[in-house]
């Protein structure tokens, strides 16, 4: 009886929605996936730089990320993973006497292998500290301190101007970012220990942070997240200014693509995406939103969450790489189990923590995703049916019998946001500062249904157009519309209909099965086009969110920059 009750309670507490499904997919992949299987030996191979699998020279990279991602997930979900404790114990056993993990630094001039060692040790430091935040195990903090001391001793060598200069050009994965990306761990170590040496180290790294063309974006963005962390612990405005300026610079330099992707390598070498970079961009934007409450940060995070971050996730639960083309994405692809899978999982946890926020006694519902939020006297859960019904259900799970404001964001991608209470009873909620604000005495069990009217938006560049519906970027894909990709597809001509300046889309018949678990049937449309090879016979294709890539074949090809016809933009 007791078991049945517990099961019922835990089932009831699982949120319904795309974010929960996506988290579940990658969590299952990390814990139970087999290609490759993340068993202790496999994970720990880079904590001791043992050859046998790819990238073990990035000492502590997979192991540190594994520890960090599962610790953050355990913290959020309340679950415990015994394998996590074993991996941490295993890592601590192979920590070198001088505090570092994996390969030894060279004795002579700084070489590429030194950078690989530093990179992984940076991942291990934050991983151990996320584990310490979860468990408060003294051994984990002890290991993190030893590693921090190692970095303090290494600092004069790697902070040197000639090393910075040499490794800020053409070094990519073993670039200077291998040193600076340790920042988030160093700051966290200072926050926990208040040892001034770690703060001094953090300040010295922040000073050396900068963006340059063809840089490894994941390393850069991880460093900027470290600058934000430094602002949080010091409360010094200059670090927030630095992070905001660096964030804006990524956009101004053209490195945030239409689908909310930051390329693995910054322009002019934007060749493919990377799950880690997307995860970092989303986390950085969410953190800046949390600190400043400037909508531009939330809007960027949301663009990435519903588009690139969703599309980047493979049906296996892995995150990784896709090739960027002039029209969208194509092969080859890579399941980057050595980094992106863990970093993607870590970012999904960070997203859950920002679905709601509390401010001055009011509860704000920010992202139209599933999640939980509370302020004193009011707790609400959100179950999202955005993809299927354009609605979200907000259920009051705790109320203290006093009046509280529940505020629901009105995103720019919606033409209207309507609230109703119970069975379709409109709820008075005046617009206020970008939110619909409903103030009342809430009862436990109250259910507010939020309905979003989706806006269709067309973005044009030269003779191409990209179409958004609601938060989703739409594409034609080879799996659902193979004929669209017949030669010469580059000469296809798409017809977009506008009425009174507003783009009009034609709803597609029921095709939800196509994308299974990750379907977005509210954004399926018919695209009319003239094939390049036989323009006298107009054809139709399915236009659907790039987010649906997840359930489809890895080899799928997506075109979201559509070639326009005639006067709509195409050159004669
Ligand atoms: Zn990656």
Coordinates of C-alpha atoms and ligand atoms in Angstrom, one line a residue:
X1 CA 0.0 0.0 0.0
X2 CA 2.8 2.4 1.0
X3 CA 4.7 1.5 -2.2
X4 CA 1.7 2.1 -4.4
X5 CA 1.1 5.5 -2.7
X6 CA 4.7 6.6 -3.2
X7 CA 4.6 5.6 -6.9
X8 CA 1.3 7.5 -7.3
X9 CA 2.9 10.6 -5.7
X10 CA 6.0 10.5 -7.8
X11 CA 4.0 9.9 -11.0
X12 CA 1.8 12.9 -10.1
X13 CA 4.9 15.1 -9.6
X14 CA 6.3 14.5 -13.1
X15 CA 5.6 17.6 -15.2
X16 CA 4.1 17.2 -18.6
X17 CA 5.8 19.0 -21.4
X18 CA 8.5 19.1 -24.0
X19 CA 11.2 20.3 -21.6
X20 CA 10.6 17.4 -19.3
X21 CA 10.6 14.9 -22.2
X22 CA 13.9 16.3 -23.6
X23 CA 15.5 16.2 -20.1
X24 CA 14.3 12.6 -19.7
X25 CA 15.7 11.6 -23.1
X26 CA 19.2 12.9 -22.4
X27 CA 19.2 11.7 -18.8
X28 CA 18.3 8.2 -19.9
X29 CA 21.0 8.4 -22.6
X30 CA 23.7 9.3 -20.0
X31 CA 22.6 6.7 -17.5
X32 CA 21.6 3.9 -19.7
X33 CA 22.8 4.6 -23.3
X34 CA 25.2 2.1 -24.9
X35 CA 26.9 3.8 -27.8
X36 CA 29.1 4.5 -26.1
X37 CA 28.2 3.3 -22.5
X38 CA 29.2 5.8 -19.8
X39 CA 30.4 3.2 -17.3
X40 CA 32.9 4.2 -14.6
X41 CA 36.0 2.9 -16.6
X42 CA 34.9 4.8 -19.7
X43 CA 34.1 8.0 -17.9
X44 CA 37.2 8.0 -15.7
X45 CA 39.6 7.3 -18.6
X46 CA 40.4 11.0 -18.9
X47 CA 40.7 11.6 -15.2
X48 CA 44.0 9.6 -15.5
X49 CA 44.6 10.3 -19.3
X50 CA 44.5 6.6 -20.2
X51 CA 44.4 6.0 -23.9
X52 CA 41.6 3.8 -25.3
X53 CA 38.9 6.3 -26.3
X54 CA 38.8 9.7 -28.0
X55 CA 40.0 12.8 -26.2
X56 CA 41.4 11.3 -23.0
X57 CA 44.2 13.8 -23.2
X58 CA 41.7 16.5 -22.3
X59 CA 42.3 15.4 -18.8
X60 CA 39.1 15.4 -16.7
X61 CA 36.8 16.6 -19.5
X62 CA 34.2 13.8 -19.8
X63 CA 34.6 12.8 -16.1
X64 CA 34.3 16.4 -14.9
X65 CA 31.2 17.1 -17.1
X66 CA 29.6 13.8 -16.1
X67 CA 30.0 14.7 -12.4
X68 CA 28.8 18.2 -12.9
X69 CA 25.8 17.4 -15.0
X70 CA 24.5 14.5 -12.8
X71 CA 25.1 16.5 -9.7
X72 CA 23.0 19.4 -11.0
X73 CA 20.3 17.0 -12.2
X74 CA 20.2 15.3 -8.8
X75 CA 20.0 18.7 -7.1
X76 CA 17.0 19.7 -9.3
X77 CA 15.2 16.3 -9.3
X78 CA 15.9 15.1 -5.8
X79 CA 17.0 11.8 -7.3
X80 CA 20.2 10.1 -6.3
X81 CA 22.6 8.3 -8.6
X82 CA 24.9 5.9 -6.8
X83 CA 27.2 5.7 -9.9
X84 CA 27.9 9.4 -9.4
X85 CA 29.4 8.8 -6.0
X86 CA 31.5 5.9 -7.4
X87 CA 32.8 8.1 -10.3
X88 CA 33.7 10.9 -7.9
X89 CA 35.5 8.4 -5.6
X90 CA 37.3 7.0 -8.6
X91 CA 38.4 10.4 -9.8
X92 CA 39.7 11.4 -6.4
X93 CA 41.8 8.1 -6.3
X94 CA 43.6 9.1 -9.5
X95 CA 44.2 12.8 -8.6
X96 CA 47.9 13.5 -8.9
X97 CA 49.9 14.5 -5.8
X98 CA 50.2 18.1 -7.1
X99 CA 46.4 18.3 -7.4
X100 CA 45.9 18.1 -11.2
X101 CA 44.1 15.3 -13.1
X102 CA 45.3 13.3 -16.1
X103 CA 48.3 14.2 -18.2
X104 CA 51.3 16.1 -16.7
X105 CA 52.1 19.6 -17.8
X106 CA 55.3 19.9 -19.9
X107 CA 58.4 21.3 -18.2
X108 CA 59.5 23.5 -21.1
X109 CA 57.7 26.1 -23.1
X110 CA 53.9 25.9 -23.1
X111 CA 52.7 23.4 -25.7
X112 CA 49.3 22.3 -27.1
X113 CA 49.2 19.3 -24.8
X114 CA 49.4 21.6 -21.7
X115 CA 46.3 23.4 -23.0
X116 CA 44.4 20.1 -23.4
X117 CA 45.3 19.2 -19.8
X118 CA 44.1 22.5 -18.5
X119 CA 40.9 22.3 -20.4
X120 CA 39.8 19.1 -18.8
X121 CA 41.0 20.2 -15.3
X122 CA 38.7 23.2 -15.6
X123 CA 35.7 20.9 -16.3
X124 CA 36.7 18.7 -13.4
X125 CA 37.0 21.6 -11.0
X126 CA 33.4 22.9 -11.5
X127 CA 32.2 19.3 -11.6
X128 CA 33.6 18.5 -8.2
X129 CA 32.2 21.7 -6.8
X130 CA 28.7 21.0 -8.2
X131 CA 29.0 17.6 -6.6
X132 CA 30.1 19.2 -3.3
X133 CA 27.1 21.6 -3.5
X134 CA 24.9 18.5 -3.7
X135 CA 26.5 16.2 -1.1
X136 CA 28.7 18.4 1.1
X137 CA 31.2 15.6 1.1
X138 CA 34.5 16.9 2.5
X139 CA 36.6 14.7 0.1
X140 CA 35.1 16.4 -2.9
X141 CA 35.9 19.9 -1.6
X142 CA 39.4 18.7 -0.6
X143 CA 40.0 17.4 -4.1
X144 CA 38.7 20.7 -5.6
X145 CA 41.0 22.7 -3.2
X146 CA 44.0 20.7 -4.3
X147 CA 43.1 21.3 -7.9
X148 CA 42.6 25.0 -7.2
X149 CA 46.0 25.2 -5.6
X150 CA 47.5 23.6 -8.7
X151 CA 45.9 26.3 -10.8
X152 CA 47.1 29.0 -8.5
X153 CA 50.7 27.7 -8.9
X154 CA 50.3 27.4 -12.7
X155 CA 48.9 30.9 -13.1
X156 CA 52.1 32.9 -13.6
X157 CA 53.0 30.6 -16.5
X158 CA 49.6 30.7 -18.2
X159 CA 48.8 34.3 -17.4
X160 CA 52.0 35.4 -19.2
X161 CA 51.4 37.8 -22.1
X162 CA 53.3 35.7 -24.6
X163 CA 51.3 32.6 -23.9
X164 CA 48.1 34.5 -24.2
X165 CA 49.2 36.0 -27.5
X166 CA 50.4 32.7 -28.9
X167 CA 47.3 30.7 -28.0
X168 CA 44.7 33.3 -29.0
X169 CA 45.4 32.6 -32.7
X170 CA 44.6 29.5 -34.8
X171 CA 44.7 27.1 -31.8
X172 CA 41.0 26.5 -31.5
X173 CA 40.3 23.5 -29.2
X174 CA 43.7 24.0 -27.6
X175 CA 43.5 27.8 -27.6
X176 CA 43.8 30.2 -24.7
X177 CA 40.2 29.4 -23.7
X178 CA 41.6 26.1 -22.2
X179 CA 43.1 28.3 -19.5
X180 CA 40.3 30.9 -19.1
X181 CA 37.4 28.5 -19.1
X182 CA 38.5 27.3 -15.6
X183 CA 37.1 30.6 -14.3
X184 CA 33.7 29.3 -13.3
X185 CA 35.2 26.6 -11.1
X186 CA 37.8 29.0 -9.6
X187 CA 35.0 31.5 -8.7
X188 CA 32.9 28.7 -7.2
X189 CA 35.9 27.5 -5.2
X190 CA 36.3 31.0 -3.8
X191 CA 32.6 31.3 -3.0
X192 CA 32.8 28.1 -1.0
X193 CA 36.1 28.6 0.7
X194 CA 36.6 32.4 0.8
X195 CA 40.3 31.8 0.2
X196 CA 41.6 35.1 -1.3
X197 CA 44.1 33.3 -3.5
X198 CA 41.3 31.9 -5.6
X199 CA 39.6 35.3 -5.9
X200 CA 42.9 36.8 -7.1
X201 CA 43.3 34.0 -9.7
X202 CA 39.7 34.6 -10.9
X203 CA 40.3 38.3 -11.3
X204 CA 43.5 37.7 -13.3
X205 CA 41.7 35.3 -15.6
X206 CA 38.7 37.7 -16.1
X207 CA 41.2 40.4 -17.2
X208 CA 42.5 38.1 -19.9
X209 CA 39.1 37.2 -21.4
X210 CA 38.3 38.3 -24.9
X211 CA 36.6 37.2 -28.1
X212 CA 38.4 36.9 -31.5
X213 CA 37.5 35.5 -34.9
X214 CA 37.5 31.7 -35.4
X215 CA 37.7 31.2 -31.7
X216 CA 36.3 28.1 -30.0
X217 CA 32.9 29.6 -28.9
X218 CA 32.2 27.0 -26.2
X219 CA 35.5 27.9 -24.4
X220 CA 34.8 31.6 -24.8
X221 CA 31.2 31.4 -23.6
X222 CA 32.1 29.2 -20.6
X223 CA 34.6 31.8 -19.6
X224 CA 32.0 34.6 -19.9
X225 CA 29.7 32.5 -17.6
X226 CA 32.6 32.6 -15.2
X227 CA 32.7 36.4 -15.4
X228 CA 29.0 36.4 -14.5
X229 CA 29.8 34.2 -11.5
X230 CA 32.6 36.6 -10.5
X231 CA 30.1 39.4 -10.6
X232 CA 27.7 37.4 -8.3
X233 CA 30.4 36.8 -5.7
X234 CA 32.0 40.2 -5.7
X235 CA 29.0 42.4 -6.5
X236 CA 31.4 44.6 -8.5
X237 CA 29.5 46.2 -11.4
X238 CA 32.5 46.1 -13.7
X239 CA 32.2 42.3 -14.1
X240 CA 28.6 42.5 -15.0
X241 CA 29.4 45.2 -17.5
X242 CA 32.2 43.0 -18.9
X243 CA 29.8 40.1 -19.3
X244 CA 27.1 42.2 -20.9
X245 CA 29.5 43.7 -23.3
X246 CA 30.9 40.3 -24.3
X247 CA 27.4 39.0 -24.7
X248 CA 26.4 41.9 -27.0
X249 CA 29.6 41.4 -29.0
X250 CA 28.7 37.9 -29.9
X251 CA 25.4 39.2 -31.5
X252 CA 27.0 42.2 -33.1
X253 CA 29.7 40.1 -34.7
X254 CA 27.0 38.0 -36.5
X255 CA 27.7 34.9 -34.4
X256 CA 24.2 34.3 -33.3
X257 CA 22.5 32.7 -36.3
X258 CA 18.8 32.9 -37.2
X259 CA 18.0 29.6 -35.4
X260 CA 19.6 30.8 -32.2
X261 CA 22.8 28.9 -32.8
X262 CA 26.3 30.0 -32.0
X263 CA 28.7 28.2 -34.3
X264 CA 31.3 26.0 -32.9
X265 CA 34.0 28.3 -34.3
X266 CA 33.2 32.0 -34.5
X267 CA 33.0 33.8 -37.9
X268 CA 34.5 33.7 -40.4
X269 CA 34.8 30.0 -39.8
X270 CA 31.2 29.2 -38.9
X271 CA 31.1 25.7 -40.3
X272 CA 29.0 23.7 -37.8
X273 CA 27.0 24.1 -34.6
X274 CA 28.0 22.6 -31.3
X275 CA 25.6 21.5 -28.5
X276 CA 28.0 22.9 -25.9
X277 CA 28.1 26.4 -27.5
X278 CA 24.3 26.4 -27.7
X279 CA 24.0 25.3 -24.1
X280 CA 26.5 28.0 -23.0
X281 CA 24.7 30.7 -24.9
X282 CA 21.4 29.8 -23.4
X283 CA 22.7 29.6 -19.9
X284 CA 24.6 32.8 -20.2
X285 CA 21.5 34.6 -21.5
X286 CA 19.4 33.1 -18.8
X287 CA 21.9 34.2 -16.1
X288 CA 22.0 37.8 -17.5
X289 CA 18.2 37.8 -17.6
X290 CA 18.1 36.6 -14.0
X291 CA 20.4 39.4 -12.9
X292 CA 19.2 42.3 -15.0
X293 CA 15.6 41.3 -16.0
X294 CA 16.2 42.9 -19.4
X295 CA 13.9 41.1 -21.8
X296 CA 16.5 40.9 -24.5
X297 CA 18.4 38.2 -22.5
X298 CA 15.3 36.1 -22.0
X299 CA 14.3 36.4 -25.7
X300 CA 17.7 35.2 -26.8
X301 CA 17.6 32.2 -24.4
X302 CA 14.1 31.4 -25.7
X303 CA 15.1 31.6 -29.3
X304 CA 17.9 29.1 -28.7
X305 CA 15.8 26.8 -26.4
X306 CA 12.9 26.3 -28.9
X307 CA 15.1 26.1 -32.0
X308 CA 18.8 25.4 -32.1
X309 CA 18.9 23.7 -28.7
X310 CA 15.9 21.5 -29.5
X311 CA 17.2 20.7 -33.0
X312 CA 20.7 20.0 -31.7
X313 CA 19.4 17.1 -29.6
X314 CA 19.5 13.8 -31.4
X315 CA 17.0 11.0 -31.1
X316 CA 19.6 9.1 -29.0
X317 CA 19.5 11.9 -26.4
X318 CA 23.0 13.1 -27.4
X319 CA 23.8 16.6 -28.4
X320 CA 26.5 17.5 -30.9
X321 CA 27.3 18.9 -34.3
X322 CA 25.5 19.5 -37.6
X323 CA 27.0 21.1 -40.7
X324 CA 25.8 24.7 -41.3
X325 CA 24.8 25.4 -44.9
X326 CA 23.6 28.5 -46.7
X327 CA 20.0 27.1 -46.4
X328 CA 20.1 25.5 -43.0
X329 CA 21.7 22.3 -41.8
X330 CA 23.0 19.1 -43.4
X331 CA 25.3 16.2 -42.9
X332 CA 27.8 15.3 -41.7
X333 CA 26.6 15.2 -38.1
X334 CA 28.3 14.0 -34.9
X335 CA 26.9 12.7 -31.6
X336 CA 29.4 14.6 -29.4
X337 CA 29.2 12.2 -26.5
X338 CA 32.6 13.5 -25.3
X339 CA 31.2 16.9 -24.4
X340 CA 27.8 18.2 -25.8
X341 CA 25.7 15.4 -24.3
X342 CA 26.6 16.3 -20.8
X343 CA 26.7 20.1 -21.4
X344 CA 23.2 19.8 -23.0
X345 CA 21.9 18.0 -20.0
X346 CA 23.4 20.6 -17.7
X347 CA 21.7 23.4 -19.6
X348 CA 18.3 21.7 -19.5
X349 CA 18.6 21.7 -15.7
X350 CA 19.5 25.4 -15.7
X351 CA 16.5 26.1 -17.9
X352 CA 14.1 24.4 -15.5
X353 CA 15.3 26.7 -12.8
X354 CA 14.3 29.8 -14.9
X355 CA 10.8 28.9 -16.1
X356 CA 9.4 31.1 -13.2
X357 CA 10.8 33.8 -11.0
X358 CA 9.6 35.6 -7.9
X359 CA 9.9 39.3 -7.4
X360 CA 8.4 41.6 -4.7
X361 CA 5.9 38.9 -3.7
X362 CA 4.6 38.2 -7.2
X363 CA 5.2 35.0 -9.2
X364 CA 6.3 35.5 -12.8
X365 CA 5.8 32.8 -15.4
X366 CA 8.5 33.6 -18.0
X367 CA 9.1 30.7 -20.3
X368 CA 6.1 28.9 -21.8
X369 CA 7.6 25.6 -20.6
X370 CA 6.9 23.0 -18.0
X371 CA 8.4 23.9 -14.6
X372 CA 7.7 24.8 -11.0
X373 CA 7.7 28.2 -9.3
X374 CA 7.0 29.6 -5.8
X375 CA 6.9 32.8 -3.8
X376 CA 6.0 33.0 -0.1
X377 CA 2.4 31.8 0.1
X378 CA 2.0 30.6 -3.5
X379 CA 3.4 27.6 -5.4
X380 CA 2.5 26.8 -9.0
X381 CA 3.4 24.1 -11.4
X382 CA 3.3 24.5 -15.2
X383 CA 2.4 21.7 -17.5
X384 CA 3.0 22.8 -21.1
X385 CA 0.9 21.7 -24.1
X386 CA 2.3 24.5 -26.2
X387 CA 3.4 22.2 -29.0
X388 CA 0.0 20.5 -29.2
X389 CA -2.6 23.0 -28.2
X390 CA -0.8 26.4 -27.9
X391 CA -1.7 26.3 -24.2
X392 CA -0.1 25.9 -20.8
X393 CA -1.8 24.8 -17.6
X394 CA -0.7 26.6 -14.4
X395 CA -1.9 24.6 -11.3
X396 CA -1.8 26.1 -7.9
X397 CA -0.3 23.5 -5.6
X398 CA 0.0 25.7 -2.5
X399 CA -1.8 28.8 -1.4
X400 CA -1.9 30.6 1.9
X401 CA -5.3 32.2 1.6
X402 CA -4.0 35.7 0.9
X403 CA -3.9 37.7 -2.4
X404 CA -0.9 37.1 -4.7
X405 CA -0.1 38.3 -8.2
X406 CA 0.5 35.6 -10.8
X407 CA 2.1 37.3 -13.9
X408 CA 2.3 35.6 -17.3
X409 CA 4.8 36.9 -19.8
X410 CA 3.4 38.2 -23.2
X411 CA 6.2 37.1 -25.6
X412 CA 6.7 39.0 -28.8
X413 CA 6.1 35.8 -30.8
X414 CA 2.4 35.8 -29.6
X415 CA -0.2 38.3 -30.9
X416 CA -2.3 37.7 -27.7
X417 CA -2.0 35.8 -24.4
X418 CA -5.3 34.9 -22.8
X419 CA -5.9 33.5 -19.3
X420 CA -8.9 31.5 -18.1
X421 CA -9.7 29.9 -14.8
X422 CA -11.2 26.4 -14.5
X423 CA -13.3 25.5 -17.4
X424 CA -12.9 28.4 -19.8
X425 CA -13.9 31.2 -17.4
X426 CA -11.9 34.3 -18.6
X427 CA -9.6 35.6 -15.9
X428 CA -9.1 39.3 -15.5
X429 CA -5.4 40.0 -16.0
X430 CA -4.5 43.4 -17.2
X431 CA -1.3 43.9 -19.2
X432 CA 1.5 45.3 -17.1
X433 CA 5.2 45.6 -18.1
X434 CA 5.1 42.9 -20.7
X435 CA 3.0 40.5 -18.4
X436 CA -0.6 39.6 -17.9
X437 CA -1.1 40.1 -14.2
X438 CA -3.8 38.2 -12.3
X439 CA -4.1 39.2 -8.6
X440 CA -6.5 37.2 -6.4
X441 CA -6.8 34.9 -3.5
X442 CA -5.7 31.6 -5.0
X443 CA -7.0 28.2 -3.9
X444 CA -5.0 25.0 -4.0
X445 CA -6.2 23.2 -7.0
X446 CA -7.0 26.3 -9.1
X447 CA -6.0 25.8 -12.7
X448 CA -5.2 28.7 -15.0
X449 CA -5.1 27.9 -18.7
X450 CA -2.8 30.2 -20.7
X451 CA -3.6 30.4 -24.4
X452 CA -1.0 31.8 -26.8
X453 CA -2.1 33.2 -30.2
X454 CA 0.9 32.5 -32.4
X455 CA 2.4 35.2 -34.5
X456 CA 3.8 34.3 -38.0
X457 CA 7.0 36.3 -38.8
X458 CA 9.0 36.3 -41.9
X459 CA 12.7 37.3 -41.9
X460 CA 14.2 38.2 -45.3
X461 CA 17.8 38.3 -46.6
X462 CA 18.6 38.9 -50.2
X463 CA 16.6 36.3 -52.1
X464 CA 15.8 34.0 -49.1
X465 CA 13.2 34.1 -46.3
X466 CA 13.0 32.4 -42.9
X467 CA 9.6 31.8 -41.3
X468 CA 8.8 31.7 -37.6
X469 CA 5.5 30.7 -36.2
X470 CA 5.2 31.4 -32.5
X471 CA 8.7 30.6 -31.0
X472 CA 9.5 28.1 -33.7
X473 CA 11.6 28.5 -36.8
X474 CA 10.1 26.4 -39.6
X475 CA 11.9 24.4 -42.2
X476 CA 11.4 22.0 -45.1
X477 CA 13.3 18.7 -44.4
X478 CA 14.4 15.9 -46.6
X479 CA 12.8 13.2 -44.4
X480 CA 9.2 14.6 -44.7
X481 CA 9.5 16.3 -48.1
X482 CA 12.1 14.3 -50.2
X483 CA 10.9 15.7 -53.6
X484 CA 11.8 19.3 -52.5
X485 CA 15.5 18.2 -52.5
X486 CA 15.5 16.8 -56.0
X487 CA 18.1 18.4 -58.3
X488 CA 18.3 21.3 -58.9
X489 CA 16.8 22.2 -55.5
X490 CA 18.9 25.4 -55.4
X491 CA 16.6 26.7 -58.1
X492 CA 13.4 25.9 -56.3
X493 CA 11.1 28.9 -55.9
X494 CA 9.0 29.2 -52.8
X495 CA 5.8 31.3 -52.7
X496 CA 4.9 33.0 -49.5
X497 CA 1.5 34.6 -49.3
X498 CA 1.0 37.9 -47.6
X499 CA -2.3 39.7 -46.8
X500 CA -2.3 43.3 -45.6
X501 CA 1.4 42.9 -44.9
X502 CA 0.9 39.8 -42.8
X503 CA 2.3 36.4 -43.9
X504 CA -0.4 33.8 -44.3
X505 CA 0.3 30.1 -43.7
X506 CA -1.9 27.2 -44.7
X507 CA -2.3 24.7 -42.0
X508 CA -1.2 21.2 -42.9
X509 CA -3.4 18.1 -42.4
X510 CA -2.7 16.0 -39.3
X511 CA 0.9 14.9 -39.5
X512 CA 1.8 14.7 -35.8
X513 CA 3.1 11.1 -36.1
X514 CA 6.0 12.4 -38.1
X515 CA 7.9 13.7 -35.1
X516 CA 6.5 11.4 -32.4
X517 CA 7.4 12.5 -29.0
X518 CA 8.8 15.8 -30.1
X519 CA 6.0 16.8 -32.5
X520 CA 4.8 20.4 -32.7
X521 CA 1.5 19.9 -34.7
X522 CA 0.4 23.5 -34.0
X523 CA 3.1 24.6 -36.4
X524 CA 2.7 22.3 -39.4
X525 CA 2.1 24.1 -42.6
X526 CA 1.8 23.5 -46.4
X527 CA 4.6 25.2 -48.4
X528 CA 3.9 25.9 -52.0
X529 CA 6.9 26.0 -54.4
X530 CA 7.9 25.6 -58.0
X531 CA 10.6 22.9 -58.3
X532 CA 13.8 24.0 -59.9
X533 CA 13.6 21.1 -62.4
X534 CA 9.9 21.5 -63.5
X535 CA 8.6 24.9 -62.4
X536 CA 5.5 24.5 -64.6
X537 CA 4.2 22.0 -62.1
X538 CA 3.9 23.7 -58.7
X539 CA 4.3 21.3 -55.7
X540 CA 3.8 21.4 -52.0
X541 CA 6.1 20.5 -49.1
X542 CA 5.7 20.3 -45.3
X543 CA 6.9 23.3 -43.4
X544 CA 7.5 22.4 -39.7
X545 CA 9.6 23.4 -36.7
X546 CA 13.3 22.6 -36.8
X547 CA 12.8 21.4 -33.3
X548 CA 11.2 18.2 -34.7
X549 CA 14.5 17.1 -36.0
X550 CA 15.1 15.3 -32.7
X551 CA 12.7 12.4 -33.4
X552 CA 13.8 12.0 -37.0
X553 CA 16.9 10.6 -38.8
X554 CA 20.3 12.0 -38.0
X555 CA 21.0 12.3 -41.7
X556 CA 18.0 14.7 -42.2
X557 CA 18.7 17.9 -44.2
X558 CA 16.8 21.0 -43.1
X559 CA 16.2 24.2 -45.2
X560 CA 15.0 27.1 -43.2
X561 CA 16.3 29.8 -45.5
X562 CA 13.8 29.3 -48.3
X563 CA 14.5 30.5 -51.9
X564 CA 11.9 33.1 -52.8
X565 CA 10.1 33.4 -56.0
X566 CA 10.2 36.4 -58.4
X567 CA 9.2 39.8 -56.9
X568 CA 9.3 38.4 -53.4
X569 CA 13.0 38.7 -53.5
X570 CA 14.5 36.3 -56.1
X571 CA 16.7 37.9 -58.7
X572 CA 15.2 37.6 -62.2
Ligands
LIG1 ZN1 30.5 20.0 -27.2

